mmCIF file of C-alpha atoms in Angstrom:
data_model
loop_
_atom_site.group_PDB
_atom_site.id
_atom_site.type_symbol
_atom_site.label_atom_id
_atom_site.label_comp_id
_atom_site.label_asym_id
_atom_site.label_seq_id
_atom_site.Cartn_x
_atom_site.Cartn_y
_atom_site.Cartn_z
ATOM 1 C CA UNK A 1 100.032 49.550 34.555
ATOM 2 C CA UNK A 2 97.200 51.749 34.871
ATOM 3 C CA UNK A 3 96.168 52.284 38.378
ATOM 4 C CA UNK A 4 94.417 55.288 38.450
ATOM 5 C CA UNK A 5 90.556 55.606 39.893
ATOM 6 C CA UNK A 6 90.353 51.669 40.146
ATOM 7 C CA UNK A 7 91.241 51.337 43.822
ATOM 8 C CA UNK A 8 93.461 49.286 46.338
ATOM 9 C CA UNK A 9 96.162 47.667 44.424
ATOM 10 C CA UNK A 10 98.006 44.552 46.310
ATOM 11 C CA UNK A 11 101.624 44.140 46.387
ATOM 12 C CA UNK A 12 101.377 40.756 44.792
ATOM 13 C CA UNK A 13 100.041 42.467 41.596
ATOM 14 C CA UNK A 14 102.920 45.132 41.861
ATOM 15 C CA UNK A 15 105.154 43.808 39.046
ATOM 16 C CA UNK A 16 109.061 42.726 40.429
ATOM 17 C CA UNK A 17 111.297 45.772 41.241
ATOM 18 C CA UNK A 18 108.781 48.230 40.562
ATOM 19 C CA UNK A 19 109.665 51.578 42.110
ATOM 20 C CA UNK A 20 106.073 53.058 43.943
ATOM 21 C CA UNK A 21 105.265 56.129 44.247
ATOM 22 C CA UNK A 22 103.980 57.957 47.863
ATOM 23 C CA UNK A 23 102.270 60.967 47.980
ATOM 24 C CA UNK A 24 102.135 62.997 51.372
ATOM 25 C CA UNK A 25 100.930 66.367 52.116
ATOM 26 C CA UNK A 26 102.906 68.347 54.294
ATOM 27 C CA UNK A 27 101.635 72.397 54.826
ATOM 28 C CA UNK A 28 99.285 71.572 51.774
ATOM 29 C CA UNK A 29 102.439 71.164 48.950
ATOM 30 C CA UNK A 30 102.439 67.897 47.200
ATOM 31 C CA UNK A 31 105.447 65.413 47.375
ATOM 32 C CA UNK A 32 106.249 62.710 45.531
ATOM 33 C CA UNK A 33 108.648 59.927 47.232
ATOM 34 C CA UNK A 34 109.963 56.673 45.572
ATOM 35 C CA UNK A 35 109.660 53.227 47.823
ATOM 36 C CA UNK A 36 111.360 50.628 46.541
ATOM 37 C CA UNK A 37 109.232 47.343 45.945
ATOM 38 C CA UNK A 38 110.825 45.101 48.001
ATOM 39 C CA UNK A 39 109.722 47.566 51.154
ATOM 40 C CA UNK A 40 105.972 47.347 50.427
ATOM 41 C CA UNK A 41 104.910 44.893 52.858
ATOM 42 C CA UNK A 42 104.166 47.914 55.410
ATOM 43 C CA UNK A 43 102.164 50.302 53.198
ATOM 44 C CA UNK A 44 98.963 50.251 51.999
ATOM 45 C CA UNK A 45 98.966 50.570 48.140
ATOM 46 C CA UNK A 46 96.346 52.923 46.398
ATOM 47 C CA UNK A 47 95.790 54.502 43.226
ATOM 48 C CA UNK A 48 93.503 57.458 43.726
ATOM 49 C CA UNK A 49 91.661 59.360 40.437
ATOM 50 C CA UNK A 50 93.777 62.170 41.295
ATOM 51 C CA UNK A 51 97.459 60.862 40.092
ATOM 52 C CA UNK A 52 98.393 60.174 37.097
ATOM 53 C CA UNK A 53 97.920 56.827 35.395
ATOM 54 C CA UNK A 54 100.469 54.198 36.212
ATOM 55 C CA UNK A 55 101.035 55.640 39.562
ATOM 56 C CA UNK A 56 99.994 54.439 42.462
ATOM 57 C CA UNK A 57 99.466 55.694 46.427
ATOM 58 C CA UNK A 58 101.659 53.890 49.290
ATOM 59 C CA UNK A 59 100.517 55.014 52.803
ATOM 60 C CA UNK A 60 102.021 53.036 55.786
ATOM 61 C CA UNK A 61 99.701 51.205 57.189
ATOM 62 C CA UNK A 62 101.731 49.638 60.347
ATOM 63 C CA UNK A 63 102.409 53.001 62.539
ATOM 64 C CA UNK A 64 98.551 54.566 62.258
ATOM 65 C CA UNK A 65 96.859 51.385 63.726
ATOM 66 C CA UNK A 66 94.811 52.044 67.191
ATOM 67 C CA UNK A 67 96.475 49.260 69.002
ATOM 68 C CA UNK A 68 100.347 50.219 67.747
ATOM 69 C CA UNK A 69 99.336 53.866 68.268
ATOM 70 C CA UNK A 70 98.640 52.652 72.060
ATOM 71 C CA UNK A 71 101.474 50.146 71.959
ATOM 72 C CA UNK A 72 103.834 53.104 71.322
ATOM 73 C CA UNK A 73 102.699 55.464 73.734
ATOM 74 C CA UNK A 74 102.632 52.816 76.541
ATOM 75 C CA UNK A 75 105.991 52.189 75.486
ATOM 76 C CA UNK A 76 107.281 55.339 75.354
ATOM 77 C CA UNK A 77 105.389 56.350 78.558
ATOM 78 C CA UNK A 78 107.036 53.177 80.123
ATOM 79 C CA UNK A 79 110.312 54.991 78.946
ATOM 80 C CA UNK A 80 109.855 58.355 80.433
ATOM 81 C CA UNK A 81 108.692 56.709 83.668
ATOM 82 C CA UNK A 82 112.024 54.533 83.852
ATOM 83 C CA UNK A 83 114.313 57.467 82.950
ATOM 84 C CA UNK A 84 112.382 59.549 85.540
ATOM 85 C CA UNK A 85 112.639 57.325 88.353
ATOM 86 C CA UNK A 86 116.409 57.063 87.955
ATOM 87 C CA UNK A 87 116.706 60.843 87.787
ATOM 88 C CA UNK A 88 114.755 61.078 91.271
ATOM 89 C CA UNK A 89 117.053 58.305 92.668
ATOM 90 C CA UNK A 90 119.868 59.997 91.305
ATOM 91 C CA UNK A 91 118.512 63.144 92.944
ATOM 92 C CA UNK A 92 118.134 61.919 96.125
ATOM 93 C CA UNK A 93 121.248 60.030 96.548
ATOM 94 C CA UNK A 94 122.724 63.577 95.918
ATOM 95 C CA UNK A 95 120.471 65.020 98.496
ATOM 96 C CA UNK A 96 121.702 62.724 101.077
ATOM 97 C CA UNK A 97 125.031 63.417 100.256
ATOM 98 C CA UNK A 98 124.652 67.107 100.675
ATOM 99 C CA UNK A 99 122.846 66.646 104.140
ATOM 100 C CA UNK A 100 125.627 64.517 105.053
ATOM 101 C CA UNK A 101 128.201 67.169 104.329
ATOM 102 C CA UNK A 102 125.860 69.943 106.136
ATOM 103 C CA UNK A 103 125.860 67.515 109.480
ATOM 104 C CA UNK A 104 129.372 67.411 108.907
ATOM 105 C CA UNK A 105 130.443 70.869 108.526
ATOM 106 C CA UNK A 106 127.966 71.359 111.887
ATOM 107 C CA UNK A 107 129.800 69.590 113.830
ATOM 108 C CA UNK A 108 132.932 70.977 112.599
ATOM 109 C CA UNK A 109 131.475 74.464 113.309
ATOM 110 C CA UNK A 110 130.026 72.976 116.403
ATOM 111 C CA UNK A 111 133.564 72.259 117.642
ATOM 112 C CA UNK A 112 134.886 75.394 116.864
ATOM 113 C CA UNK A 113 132.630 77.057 118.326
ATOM 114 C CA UNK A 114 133.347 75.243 121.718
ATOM 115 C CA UNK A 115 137.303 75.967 121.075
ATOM 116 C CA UNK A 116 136.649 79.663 120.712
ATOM 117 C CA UNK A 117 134.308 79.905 123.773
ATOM 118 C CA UNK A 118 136.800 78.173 126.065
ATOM 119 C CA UNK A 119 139.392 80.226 124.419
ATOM 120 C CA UNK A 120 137.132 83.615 125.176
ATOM 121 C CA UNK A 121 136.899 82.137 129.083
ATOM 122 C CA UNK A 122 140.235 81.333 129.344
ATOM 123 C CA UNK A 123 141.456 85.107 128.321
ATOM 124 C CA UNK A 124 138.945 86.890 129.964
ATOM 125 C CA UNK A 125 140.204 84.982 133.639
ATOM 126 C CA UNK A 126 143.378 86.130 132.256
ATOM 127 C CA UNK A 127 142.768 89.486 132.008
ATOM 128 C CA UNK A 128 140.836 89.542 134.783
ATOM 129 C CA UNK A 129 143.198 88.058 137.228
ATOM 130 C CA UNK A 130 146.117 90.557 135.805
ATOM 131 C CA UNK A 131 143.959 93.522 136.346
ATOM 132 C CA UNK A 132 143.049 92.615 139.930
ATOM 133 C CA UNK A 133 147.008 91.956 140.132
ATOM 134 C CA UNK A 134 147.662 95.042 139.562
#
């Protein structure tokens, strides 16, 4: 099967259980990656001049469309806006429980406070009463 210069190639010519090959480019090496037939229905198939003969060119075709492009980023937008809307609930059911426990230490405080005053009153009448006593 010589591919080589002559353009797209369809997966219906692909022969049964033919391996393809997939170039990609990745920090400008060259890789070569085996697809197995039967996974072809997502790529599109080429044979560019610059392989060899007999090997063709699979680039998915599915993930680079416009519309899937903008699919996925709605989606994962969509995502990111869900997970962030439970973290602020989540933050400010924590929020009010940590006001809550302020009010309540207040009025703890609050009440202490009042205890100690009365207390202070109490001991100063004391000591003033003994030292006019005396």
């Amino acid at each position: 099967m010589t591919n080589a210069g002559q353009g797209a190639v369809t997966a219906a010519a692909m022969p049964a259980g033919t391996t393809i090959v997939q170039y990609t480019q990745g920090d400008g090496s060259q890789q070569f990656v085996t697809v197995p037939a039967g996974e072809v229905q997502a790529y599109q198939i080429r044979a560019p001049s610059s392989l060899p003969a007999g090997v063709v060119m699979a680039t998915p075709t599915g993930i680079t469309s416009p519309q899937q492009l903008a699919e996925e980023s709605a989606r994962k937008r969509e995502l990111r806006l869900m997970k962030n809307r439970e973290a602020a609930r989540e933050c400010r059911r924590r929020k009010k429980e940590y006001v809550k426990c302020l009010e309540t230490r207040v009025a703890v405080l609050e009440q202490q406070n009042k205890t100690l005053i009365e207390e202070l009153k109490s001991l100063k009448e004391l000591y003033c009463h003994k030292a006019e006593t005396e």
